[in-house]
Amino acid sequence: MISAVQDYEAVKTAVKTAASAHGEPQWFVDRRLAAIDAMQDLPLPEMKRYDFHRWPLMDNMTLTFRDSDKHLADHLPKADNQIRFVQVGQTTVAVNLPDELAAQGVILTDIFSAFREHSDLTKKYFMEKVTKYNENKLTAYQQAFLNSGIFLYVPKGVVIKQPIEAFLIQDSTVKQAMVSHVLIIAEEDSQLSFIQHLTTEGDVANAAHCMVEVMSGANSHVHFSSVDELGEQTYSFLHRRANLSRNARFDWAIGIVNDQNTLGDITSELIGEGSHSESKVIAVTTGKQSNGINNRVVNRGKHTTANISQRGVLLEKSELVFNGIGDIIHGASGANAEQENRVLMMSNQAHGDANPILLIDEDDVIAGHAASVGQVDQNQLYYLMSRGIDKKLAQRLVIRGFLGAVLDEIPLPEVRQEMIDMIERKLEDGQHFE
Amino acid sequence: MATLEVKDLHVEIKEEKDQTREILKGVNLTMNTGEIHAIMGPNGTGKSTLSQTIMGNSAYHVTKGDILLNGESILGMPVDERARKGLFLAMQYPAEIQGVTNAEFLRAAINSRRPEDDQISVMDFLKELDKNLSLLDMSEEMTERYLNEGFSGGEKKRNEILQLLMIKPTFALLDEIDSGLDIDALQVVSKGVNSMRGDNFGSLIITHYQRLLNYIVPDVVHVMMDGRIVKSGDADLAKKLESEGYAGLRDELGLDVDLVDDNR
């Protein structure tokens, strides 16, 4: 990371002024300042076999608030009956929560309103329980320069059948880092599925820090999907973590098809006994971009189950590193952790890696891994082409089959289809330049 | 009328340590639409090599000779272009492709032959599909399964014929379409091929056994040995082979050919 020597006192003064003018409660302004202090000595997050130190992730050390053009969200499909949250840059365009859910105590709002109006919850949970602000330089940056985000609270026993869709549109019509936070608290026995869409409007070079923290209560059932399509001028850091309580079930289904370098850090912390997490990630890289993705599951509680399944496709001169990290803590007897990391190379100039990393400090466990780096199956390609299908379509069909192992297990059909469409677009782009 | 000509075709494959081996040693063959040709011969004589080379499998290198479709050489064409020109190969070992349904694949194959602004409509496609499924005694459920994935040997062969009926090529090469089929499946597959017979369709059937030719009666039978066609005749030639074996024909022709598989 190019780290220009900063006058941290001057940065703090500026942040304090901006945050106060923004009407933020004093406790949060204080946290920002503490984070700036902590940032100075903290290291960058650890990413095995992957180097991102020179990426311009933190070249914007200012906090500014501005209104974005709401029309940048006009392209979104109309859906009046959807539970929906739309944010363009820092501007919340729509919050659509049915009255009956609000009456049951469900909260869906932008993160700064939540700091003011639900400070008991946000003060307790925001970067305190799931991800701590002082874990590394980027988590501290997140707290110091946060400028957008969502807060979702689902009370005990509330079951939301319809998926909640969040559209977070990065406004890159101006120079402004996106520092966004999704904080989800799912109380005991609650159920929900959340679908996040990340996109970019405009072509100004900006970083995007998109953090997700999920607190899954006992016996809760939470499904989190993300469709990541950030722009060509956006270096991104995607930090996503869930804490699972007793018998909670939490799943990730993530499709990463950003057009610029991406650092992904996805973690499931299985703390409560009997909790279960499935972590599924698909990534497609093209051009000269580089993606490094940590997918980590930590079995802390007894009889916890945590599986990782990752599939990546590389085109042109791109790079993709999948680290599957299975961490079984001493005392997590009866834990089960399986992982599979596979990458498919569509070009001999691409560089792909799939690293299973197992850290096991308990005897009574079941753990396994499979990893592969392979080329497209020539026999499959020949078969499809022998029916008249041209090479590019044949390649895309073979790739779809390769990704199918992960795609098939995405439970929401609309998310599955969206991911298929988005992957097709990305593959067509990549093939265009071959 | 369309014509497929194979002229003095020599083909080799690469083996280990950069060694090459010549498999076809000068094959000559001319077939027209409206005709069914059968190629018979012992194992390892190059029958499958001939069909794969005509289709354009890059593992087979043509060192001499030519393949002409309606007078035009197809040697420089990639496999998908040859397919769109009207060639079809029912494969001995069809690939399995996860994540792509049979129906989706069939539509893509049909549409690859049609201009982009005139793709087949869903209704027309389904109508044609239903007709052919019932002809081949296949269930609709087969079309929603992933392409050949988890299909039994017999299901794969039926699926090859389903593709043949849907794509309607000018020339179909059927490579041991009878292998691994029981008698009922053999009849179904034969019914499918026979339904294609007509002035605008030609087929080259590769088989070890005469049995298939009881169901699909050929106009011409060729016998291949050691990379060449050594004898051609009518349907009776196949019956004669069935009773006398390949060794009898070899000796009759005075050929110095090894017929033991393991020695090839």
XYZ file of C-alpha atoms in Angstrom:
698
model
C 0.000 0.000 0.000
C 1.439 3.362 -0.900
C 1.206 5.096 2.423
C 1.963 8.730 2.214
C 3.115 10.201 5.473
C -0.023 11.571 7.041
C -0.441 14.248 9.592
C -2.823 12.198 11.701
C -3.738 15.065 14.051
C -4.839 17.147 11.097
C -6.821 14.157 9.747
C -8.518 13.740 13.137
C -9.462 17.394 13.320
C -10.955 17.290 9.843
C -12.861 14.047 10.534
C -14.202 15.415 13.820
C -15.462 18.545 12.124
C -17.072 16.643 9.262
C -18.688 14.005 11.512
C -20.106 16.601 13.886
C -21.455 18.668 11.007
C -23.028 15.444 9.735
C -24.980 15.245 13.001
C -23.370 12.061 14.295
C -23.692 11.187 17.994
C -20.647 11.901 20.092
C -19.975 8.203 20.837
C -19.522 7.495 17.153
C -17.357 10.575 16.543
C -15.139 9.348 19.390
C -14.918 5.917 17.789
C -13.820 7.436 14.510
C -11.037 9.299 16.276
C -9.945 6.189 18.197
C -9.796 4.315 14.907
C -7.551 6.945 13.334
C -5.215 6.620 16.308
C -5.214 2.825 16.002
C -4.712 2.834 12.241
C -1.233 4.236 12.403
C 0.382 1.166 13.934
C -1.880 -1.615 12.689
C -0.733 -3.972 9.929
C -2.699 -4.737 6.787
C -4.848 -7.890 6.936
C -3.001 -11.116 6.345
C -3.527 -12.739 2.995
C -1.483 -15.830 2.331
C 0.253 -16.134 -1.040
C -1.147 -12.858 -2.243
C 0.229 -9.355 -2.424
C -1.990 -6.273 -2.444
C 0.299 -3.833 -0.652
C 0.524 -1.435 -3.537
C -3.189 -1.108 -4.197
C -4.641 2.399 -3.728
C -7.147 1.353 -1.073
C -6.451 4.112 1.433
C -5.359 7.089 -0.628
C -8.466 8.972 0.399
C -8.038 9.981 4.058
C -10.835 12.510 4.216
C -14.420 12.327 5.364
C -16.863 14.204 3.205
C -20.605 13.943 2.832
C -22.427 14.877 -0.320
C -25.699 14.130 -2.022
C -25.610 11.886 -5.049
C -27.862 12.049 -8.071
C -30.769 9.731 -7.294
C -31.270 9.103 -10.980
C -28.181 6.925 -10.927
C -30.551 4.275 -9.547
C -33.102 4.683 -12.342
C -31.904 1.570 -14.184
C -33.010 -0.714 -11.338
C -35.989 -2.881 -12.170
C -39.207 -1.583 -10.652
C -40.465 -3.803 -7.882
C -43.040 -2.241 -5.602
C -43.651 -5.373 -3.583
C -40.006 -6.018 -2.880
C -38.424 -5.449 0.527
C -35.799 -3.131 -0.759
C -33.080 -0.714 0.231
C -31.375 1.477 -2.366
C -28.407 3.718 -1.762
C -26.513 5.754 -4.347
C -23.212 6.860 -2.916
C -24.197 8.185 0.487
C -27.737 9.011 -0.517
C -30.539 6.678 0.474
C -32.967 6.554 -2.439
C -35.524 4.030 -1.226
C -36.371 2.024 1.856
C -39.252 -0.293 1.258
C -40.228 -2.277 4.345
C -43.763 -3.653 4.695
C -45.718 -2.109 7.591
C -46.415 -5.448 9.197
C -42.691 -6.139 9.529
C -42.067 -2.686 10.995
C -44.889 -3.387 13.437
C -43.101 -6.561 14.522
C -40.043 -4.491 15.328
C -37.989 -5.063 12.183
C -35.653 -2.134 11.513
C -34.283 -1.403 8.035
C -32.568 1.964 7.769
C -29.382 3.687 6.736
C -26.498 3.245 9.132
C -26.270 6.888 10.281
C -29.959 7.072 11.169
C -29.386 3.877 13.116
C -26.515 5.450 15.052
C -28.844 8.275 16.091
C -32.107 6.429 16.560
C -30.990 2.966 17.661
C -27.794 3.770 19.475
C -28.369 1.050 22.088
C -28.080 -1.609 19.365
C -25.514 0.009 17.120
C -23.248 1.044 19.958
C -23.215 -2.527 21.174
C -22.719 -4.254 17.841
C -21.046 -1.935 15.320
C -17.492 -3.275 14.955
C -17.559 -4.527 18.525
C -18.824 -8.120 18.409
C -18.266 -9.592 14.958
C -15.402 -7.602 13.489
C -13.331 -5.399 15.823
C -12.219 -2.075 14.455
C -8.645 -2.611 15.614
C -8.015 -5.945 13.867
C -5.988 -4.389 11.089
C -5.372 -1.179 9.222
C -8.328 -1.661 6.894
C -10.855 -2.386 9.654
C -9.668 0.754 11.464
C -9.980 2.707 8.199
C -13.546 1.415 7.916
C -14.576 2.852 11.270
C -12.659 6.092 10.789
C -14.004 6.953 7.328
C -17.372 5.197 7.178
C -19.641 7.169 4.865
C -22.597 4.930 3.934
C -24.389 1.741 4.830
C -27.376 -0.174 6.120
C -28.678 -1.378 9.431
C -31.052 -4.345 9.603
C -32.497 -5.635 12.838
C -34.785 -8.660 13.005
C -36.245 -9.295 16.454
C -36.596 -12.611 18.198
C -38.814 -15.114 16.429
C -39.597 -12.935 13.402
C -39.577 -14.847 10.149
C -39.198 -12.811 6.954
C -40.094 -15.030 4.033
C -39.429 -12.591 1.214
C -35.763 -11.825 0.490
C -34.511 -8.386 1.455
C -32.740 -6.785 -1.474
C -30.123 -4.099 -1.015
C -28.752 -2.169 -3.954
C -25.570 -0.312 -3.063
C -24.479 1.821 -5.969
C -21.039 3.333 -5.789
C -21.131 6.921 -7.050
C -17.920 7.288 -9.014
C -19.054 10.350 -10.900
C -16.975 12.169 -8.274
C -13.738 11.478 -6.418
C -14.930 9.823 -3.208
C -14.073 6.489 -1.592
C -17.038 4.226 -0.851
C -16.811 3.124 2.759
C -19.968 1.140 3.269
C -21.203 -1.047 6.053
C -24.002 -3.586 6.276
C -24.803 -4.475 9.865
C -27.335 -7.258 10.347
C -28.594 -8.460 13.693
C -30.768 -11.559 13.504
C -32.075 -12.365 16.941
C -32.906 -15.802 18.291
C -35.250 -17.932 16.140
C -35.452 -15.323 13.386
C -35.192 -16.103 9.677
C -34.223 -13.959 6.751
C -32.435 -13.902 3.434
C -30.536 -10.857 2.304
C -29.398 -10.149 -1.246
C -26.827 -7.447 -1.787
C -25.989 -5.960 -5.183
C -22.832 -3.900 -5.527
C -22.396 -1.815 -8.648
C -20.581 1.322 -9.771
C -21.840 4.330 -11.707
C -19.270 6.668 -13.219
C -15.621 6.116 -14.064
C -13.659 8.146 -11.545
C -10.981 6.017 -9.846
C -12.145 5.301 -6.286
C -11.653 2.612 -3.682
C -14.592 0.668 -2.286
C -14.559 -0.721 1.235
C -17.666 -2.831 1.636
C -18.029 -4.483 4.986
C -20.708 -6.850 6.176
C -21.198 -7.884 9.773
C -23.859 -10.409 10.700
C -24.813 -11.462 14.182
C -26.799 -14.686 13.914
C -28.722 -15.466 17.094
C -29.499 -18.895 18.482
C -31.562 -21.060 16.119
C -31.688 -18.263 13.570
C -31.587 -18.991 9.864
C -29.862 -16.380 7.708
C -28.922 -16.554 4.048
C -26.675 -13.838 2.669
C -26.107 -13.497 -1.080
C -23.994 -10.915 -2.779
C -23.656 -10.091 -6.429
C -20.521 -7.979 -6.753
C -20.151 -6.010 -9.969
C -17.975 -3.045 -9.091
C -16.478 -0.992 -11.901
C -13.231 -0.976 -13.778
C -11.834 1.955 -11.798
C -12.661 0.533 -8.366
C -10.136 -1.275 -6.207
C -12.164 -3.035 -3.563
C -11.852 -4.559 -0.142
C -14.795 -6.817 0.656
C -14.769 -7.827 4.285
C -17.670 -10.049 5.301
C -18.088 -11.858 8.547
C -20.827 -13.671 10.439
C -20.919 -14.875 14.014
C -23.115 -17.902 14.587
C -24.778 -18.626 17.914
C -26.072 -21.969 19.139
C -27.749 -24.021 16.395
C -27.739 -21.069 14.023
C -27.620 -21.709 10.303
C -25.848 -19.113 8.200
C -24.935 -19.319 4.500
C -22.911 -17.187 2.132
C -23.531 -17.276 -1.622
C -21.224 -14.777 -3.264
C -20.506 -14.022 -6.899
C -17.491 -11.791 -7.454
C -17.268 -10.389 -10.956
C -15.840 -6.946 -10.272
C -13.833 -5.398 -13.087
C -10.854 -4.303 -10.999
C -8.644 -5.770 -8.292
C -10.522 -7.206 -5.354
C -9.469 -8.354 -1.948
C -12.125 -10.621 -0.469
C -12.151 -11.697 3.138
C -15.115 -13.873 4.047
C -15.422 -15.502 7.445
C -17.923 -17.599 9.352
C -17.274 -17.817 13.069
C -19.127 -20.845 14.406
C -19.238 -20.022 18.068
C -22.418 -21.676 19.311
C -22.741 -25.405 19.639
C -24.382 -27.124 16.697
C -24.189 -24.125 14.358
C -23.800 -24.713 10.630
C -22.422 -22.577 7.807
C -22.117 -23.086 4.048
C -19.773 -20.695 2.330
C -20.023 -20.589 -1.442
C -18.043 -18.266 -3.659
C -17.767 -17.897 -7.428
C -15.274 -15.538 -9.024
C -14.540 -14.698 -12.643
C -11.511 -12.600 -13.573
C -10.655 -10.964 -16.884
C -8.155 -8.525 -18.390
C -5.233 -7.819 -16.104
C -7.220 -7.795 -12.904
C -6.230 -9.662 -9.787
C -8.512 -11.124 -7.111
C -7.347 -12.544 -3.812
C -10.042 -14.268 -1.797
C -9.832 -15.649 1.703
C -12.760 -17.839 2.595
C -12.411 -18.762 6.231
C -14.510 -20.857 8.556
C -13.709 -21.103 12.244
C -15.162 -23.992 14.223
C -15.220 -22.877 17.845
C -18.326 -24.594 19.199
C -18.840 -28.313 19.604
C -20.584 -30.194 16.783
C -20.315 -27.281 14.394
C -20.362 -27.832 10.636
C -18.648 -25.454 8.242
C -18.196 -26.113 4.539
C -16.424 -24.070 1.892
C -17.017 -24.395 -1.818
C -15.241 -22.054 -4.234
C -15.025 -22.003 -8.025
C -13.094 -19.526 -10.102
C -12.640 -18.936 -13.831
C -9.693 -16.994 -15.223
C -9.542 -15.377 -18.631
C -6.862 -13.343 -20.416
C -3.998 -12.207 -18.168
C -5.878 -12.172 -14.908
C -4.910 -13.585 -11.538
C -7.082 -15.336 -8.962
C -6.033 -16.806 -5.646
C -8.496 -18.761 -3.514
C -7.443 -19.496 0.028
C -9.788 -21.850 1.811
C -9.043 -21.625 5.483
C -10.500 -24.176 7.871
C -9.688 -23.319 11.440
C -10.785 -25.771 14.129
C -10.197 -24.450 17.635
C -9.243 -26.670 20.537
C -12.402 -27.858 22.278
C -14.585 -27.913 19.154
C -15.119 -31.631 19.397
C -17.373 -33.217 16.826
C -16.649 -30.385 14.390
C -16.953 -30.985 10.689
C -15.187 -28.869 8.068
C -14.989 -29.735 4.399
C -13.687 -27.525 1.656
C -13.331 -27.559 -2.084
C -11.454 -24.875 -4.045
C -11.241 -25.145 -7.803
C -10.065 -22.793 -10.510
C -10.368 -23.149 -14.267
C -7.803 -21.489 -16.524
C -9.183 -20.319 -19.861
C -5.891 -18.743 -20.888
C -2.280 -19.783 -20.533
C -1.366 -16.237 -19.565
C -3.578 -16.274 -16.485
C -2.353 -17.162 -13.035
C -4.570 -19.140 -10.683
C -4.077 -20.723 -7.329
C -6.302 -22.725 -4.968
C -4.835 -23.178 -1.515
C -6.511 -25.255 1.142
C -5.233 -24.244 4.549
C -6.307 -26.422 7.460
C -5.497 -25.389 11.007
C -6.773 -28.095 13.324
C -6.254 -28.052 17.050
C -8.718 -30.742 18.101
C -8.665 -34.503 17.609
C -12.315 -35.407 17.427
C -13.159 -33.771 14.106
C -13.872 -34.551 10.489
C -12.040 -32.307 8.049
C -11.255 -32.651 4.389
C -10.231 -30.661 1.373
C -10.027 -30.833 -2.382
C -8.303 -28.316 -4.630
C -7.535 -28.117 -8.311
C -6.200 -25.793 -10.962
C -7.222 -27.038 -14.367
C -7.739 -26.296 -18.036
C -11.006 -26.505 -19.864
C -11.892 -30.074 -20.846
C -11.047 -30.411 -24.557
C -13.296 -33.401 -24.943
C -16.324 -31.442 -23.720
C -15.439 -28.547 -25.992
C -15.080 -30.841 -29.006
C -18.398 -32.506 -28.276
C -20.320 -29.222 -28.115
C -18.585 -27.842 -31.207
C -19.308 -31.023 -33.161
C -22.960 -29.987 -32.931
C -22.263 -26.658 -34.594
C -21.909 -24.550 -31.458
C -19.109 -22.026 -31.902
C -16.048 -22.131 -29.704
C -16.892 -19.168 -27.500
C -20.385 -20.351 -26.648
C -19.042 -23.872 -26.143
C -16.483 -22.497 -23.692
C -19.154 -20.604 -21.787
C -21.305 -23.713 -21.542
C -18.395 -25.752 -20.236
C -17.625 -22.998 -17.718
C -21.243 -22.921 -16.615
C -20.991 -26.622 -15.937
C -17.851 -26.041 -13.917
C -19.536 -23.350 -11.838
C -22.699 -25.417 -11.611
C -21.521 -27.226 -8.517
C -21.771 -23.948 -6.623
C -24.584 -22.307 -8.617
C -26.905 -25.272 -8.168
C -26.808 -24.911 -4.437
C -27.883 -21.294 -4.332
C -31.375 -21.695 -2.918
C -33.039 -18.588 -4.342
C -33.752 -19.142 -8.044
C -33.742 -15.399 -8.802
C -30.266 -14.993 -7.315
C -29.049 -18.043 -9.169
C -30.318 -16.634 -12.467
C -28.854 -13.223 -11.737
C -25.481 -14.790 -11.077
C -25.654 -16.865 -14.262
C -26.490 -13.736 -16.298
C -23.752 -11.726 -14.666
C -21.186 -14.470 -15.225
C -22.225 -14.740 -18.881
C -21.715 -10.994 -19.324
C -18.324 -11.113 -17.703
C -17.244 -14.122 -19.746
C -18.380 -12.489 -22.974
C -16.341 -9.409 -22.082
C -13.295 -11.534 -21.363
C -13.672 -13.523 -24.567
C -14.109 -10.382 -26.604
C -10.441 -9.536 -26.228
C -9.020 -12.976 -26.788
C -27.942 -34.006 -53.972
C -24.972 -33.572 -51.662
C -21.718 -35.516 -51.854
C -19.058 -36.410 -49.326
C -15.758 -37.574 -50.808
C -12.748 -38.980 -49.049
C -9.700 -39.054 -51.323
C -6.522 -41.005 -50.633
C -6.740 -40.041 -46.974
C -3.686 -40.631 -44.807
C -3.979 -39.860 -41.093
C -1.582 -40.195 -38.229
C -1.799 -39.658 -34.491
C 0.823 -38.627 -32.002
C 1.906 -41.204 -29.524
C 4.242 -40.999 -26.563
C 7.725 -39.544 -26.947
C 6.833 -37.575 -30.072
C 6.328 -40.783 -32.021
C 3.635 -40.773 -34.652
C 1.700 -43.687 -36.026
C -0.102 -43.806 -39.342
C -3.612 -45.155 -38.956
C -5.300 -44.401 -42.253
C -3.187 -45.398 -45.212
C -5.087 -44.111 -48.210
C -8.860 -44.284 -47.773
C -11.112 -43.592 -50.757
C -14.849 -43.269 -50.341
C -17.653 -41.376 -52.066
C -21.144 -41.134 -50.702
C -24.230 -39.198 -51.727
C -27.345 -38.166 -49.930
C -30.036 -40.785 -50.264
C -27.480 -43.501 -49.479
C -26.603 -45.411 -46.347
C -23.068 -46.762 -46.223
C -21.731 -49.149 -43.616
C -18.113 -49.589 -42.670
C -17.190 -52.835 -41.032
C -13.875 -54.194 -39.950
C -11.936 -55.649 -37.092
C -10.761 -53.591 -34.140
C -7.945 -51.157 -34.704
C -8.307 -50.826 -38.458
C -9.109 -47.114 -38.380
C -12.916 -46.979 -38.588
C -13.299 -44.521 -35.721
C -10.281 -42.580 -36.931
C -12.017 -42.087 -40.269
C -15.180 -40.696 -38.632
C -13.262 -38.472 -36.180
C -11.082 -37.136 -38.997
C -14.079 -36.315 -41.181
C -15.638 -34.460 -38.201
C -12.418 -32.569 -37.482
C -11.056 -33.907 -34.190
C -7.708 -32.153 -33.771
C -6.041 -35.267 -32.359
C -5.938 -36.725 -35.892
C -3.488 -35.267 -38.395
C -4.120 -35.534 -42.098
C -0.774 -36.040 -43.830
C -2.054 -36.655 -47.326
C -5.304 -36.658 -49.265
C -8.468 -34.624 -48.885
C -12.036 -34.613 -47.657
C -14.536 -32.792 -49.846
C -18.090 -31.794 -49.098
C -19.880 -30.909 -52.326
C -16.504 -30.465 -53.967
C -15.165 -28.111 -51.310
C -12.299 -29.191 -49.076
C -13.219 -29.112 -45.395
C -9.755 -29.886 -44.035
C -9.126 -26.267 -43.062
C -12.432 -25.893 -41.237
C -12.814 -26.183 -37.469
C -15.200 -28.785 -36.163
C -18.095 -26.377 -35.491
C -17.987 -25.070 -39.042
C -18.038 -28.598 -40.455
C -21.072 -29.295 -38.281
C -22.850 -26.223 -39.599
C -22.027 -27.330 -43.157
C -24.092 -30.440 -42.495
C -21.878 -33.071 -40.859
C -22.824 -34.907 -37.692
C -20.969 -37.509 -35.675
C -22.805 -39.710 -33.205
C -19.987 -40.472 -30.849
C -18.963 -43.698 -29.280
C -18.199 -41.932 -25.986
C -20.285 -38.741 -25.707
C -18.990 -36.154 -23.232
C -20.916 -35.371 -20.044
C -21.513 -31.695 -19.310
C -22.838 -30.606 -15.973
C -24.857 -27.424 -15.618
C -26.182 -27.427 -19.209
C -29.513 -29.091 -19.772
C -30.103 -31.344 -22.724
C -32.888 -29.053 -23.973
C -30.751 -25.939 -23.723
C -27.945 -27.677 -25.585
C -30.273 -28.851 -28.360
C -31.637 -25.349 -28.840
C -28.131 -23.913 -28.979
C -27.145 -26.510 -31.575
C -30.198 -25.803 -33.734
C -29.807 -22.056 -33.411
C -26.140 -22.214 -34.369
C -27.369 -23.082 -37.880
C -29.852 -20.246 -38.039
C -29.294 -16.522 -38.428
C -29.412 -14.494 -35.237
C -32.653 -12.775 -36.194
C -34.365 -16.084 -36.968
C -33.807 -18.317 -33.952
C -36.186 -21.222 -33.436
C -39.266 -20.321 -31.411
C -39.933 -22.098 -28.140
C -43.164 -23.556 -29.503
C -41.587 -24.945 -32.672
C -38.721 -26.340 -30.675
C -40.922 -28.103 -28.155
C -43.160 -29.498 -30.873
C -40.209 -31.003 -32.691
C -38.712 -32.231 -29.431
C -41.902 -33.986 -28.345
C -42.239 -35.690 -31.710
C -38.703 -37.040 -31.592
C -38.831 -38.024 -27.940
C -41.856 -40.173 -28.593
C -40.243 -41.705 -31.684
C -37.261 -42.727 -29.570
C -39.350 -43.778 -26.602
C -37.611 -41.235 -24.388
C -39.176 -39.419 -21.466
C -39.483 -35.653 -21.368
C -37.549 -35.672 -18.136
C -34.404 -36.621 -20.110
C -34.336 -33.197 -21.708
C -34.232 -31.360 -18.397
C -31.306 -33.407 -17.159
C -27.778 -32.169 -17.613
C -26.230 -33.193 -20.901
C -25.358 -36.902 -20.704
C -24.568 -36.533 -17.027
C -25.266 -39.764 -15.209
C -26.870 -41.253 -18.357
C -26.549 -45.005 -18.803
C -24.740 -46.271 -21.907
C -28.054 -46.877 -23.647
C -29.433 -43.461 -22.687
C -26.362 -41.797 -24.133
C -26.826 -43.593 -27.452
C -30.479 -42.628 -27.615
C -29.498 -39.091 -26.804
C -27.066 -39.080 -29.732
C -29.898 -40.138 -32.032
C -32.200 -37.518 -30.501
C -29.611 -34.902 -31.442
C -29.435 -36.361 -34.936
C -33.205 -36.044 -35.339
C -33.291 -32.510 -33.948
C -30.287 -31.156 -35.864
C -31.132 -32.899 -39.156
C -27.660 -32.983 -40.697
C -26.949 -33.788 -44.335
C -24.469 -36.531 -43.495
C -24.430 -38.461 -40.230
C -21.490 -40.549 -39.146
C -22.612 -43.114 -36.583
C -19.685 -44.532 -34.666
C -20.599 -47.878 -33.095
C -24.020 -46.642 -32.206
C -24.941 -50.264 -31.476
C -22.295 -50.957 -28.862
C -23.691 -51.648 -25.422
C -27.313 -51.675 -26.621
C -29.794 -54.412 -25.895
C -32.058 -55.570 -28.676
C -34.934 -53.252 -27.724
C -32.713 -50.205 -27.619
C -31.129 -51.261 -30.889
C -34.550 -51.316 -32.528
C -35.392 -47.885 -31.175
C -32.119 -46.375 -32.316
C -32.548 -47.969 -35.753
C -36.056 -46.604 -36.013
C -34.649 -43.147 -35.367
C -32.022 -43.443 -38.067
C -34.456 -44.968 -40.564
C -36.847 -42.069 -40.027
C -34.138 -39.795 -41.402
C -33.740 -41.808 -44.616
C -34.545 -39.880 -47.727
C -33.136 -37.910 -50.602
C -31.604 -35.247 -48.390
C -29.814 -37.472 -45.928
C -26.813 -39.757 -46.085
C -25.228 -41.821 -43.394
C -22.005 -43.684 -42.739
C -22.513 -46.383 -40.151
C -19.535 -47.861 -38.373
C -20.078 -51.202 -36.743
C -18.373 -54.426 -35.741
C -21.427 -56.526 -36.160
C -23.802 -57.286 -38.935
C -26.729 -57.295 -36.505
C -27.297 -53.525 -36.695
C -27.513 -53.817 -40.480
C -30.572 -56.040 -40.173
C -32.372 -53.005 -38.826
C -30.707 -50.300 -40.886
C -30.207 -51.905 -44.248
C -27.248 -50.284 -46.030
C -26.974 -49.534 -49.714
C -23.214 -50.039 -49.677
C -20.966 -52.000 -47.312
C -17.239 -51.309 -47.050
C -14.749 -53.480 -45.249
C -11.765 -51.785 -43.705
C -8.525 -53.479 -42.759
C -5.260 -51.929 -41.726
C -6.190 -48.379 -42.635
C -7.689 -49.034 -46.051
C -10.998 -50.027 -47.547
C -10.247 -53.466 -48.918
C -13.634 -54.408 -50.308
C -16.978 -52.813 -51.028
C -20.270 -54.417 -51.904
C -23.972 -54.475 -51.142
C -25.765 -55.578 -47.981
C -24.959 -59.207 -48.722
C -21.281 -58.536 -48.093
C -22.062 -57.904 -44.424
C -23.914 -61.197 -44.186
C -21.052 -63.017 -45.812
C -18.657 -61.499 -43.293
C -20.858 -62.551 -40.460
C -20.609 -66.181 -41.532
C -16.992 -66.292 -42.721
C -15.309 -63.743 -40.404
C -12.714 -61.131 -41.308
C -9.934 -63.744 -41.541
C -11.733 -65.446 -44.396
C -11.948 -62.221 -46.369
C -8.348 -61.395 -45.572
C -7.160 -64.717 -46.896
C -9.400 -64.480 -49.935
C -7.862 -61.108 -50.755
C -4.389 -62.316 -49.909
C -3.728 -59.478 -47.460
C -0.912 -59.471 -44.975
C -2.857 -58.000 -42.081
C -2.666 -58.818 -38.387
C -6.142 -59.263 -36.925
C -5.300 -59.650 -33.256
C -6.313 -56.541 -31.289
C -3.475 -56.735 -28.849
C -0.844 -56.596 -31.551
C -1.953 -53.389 -33.139
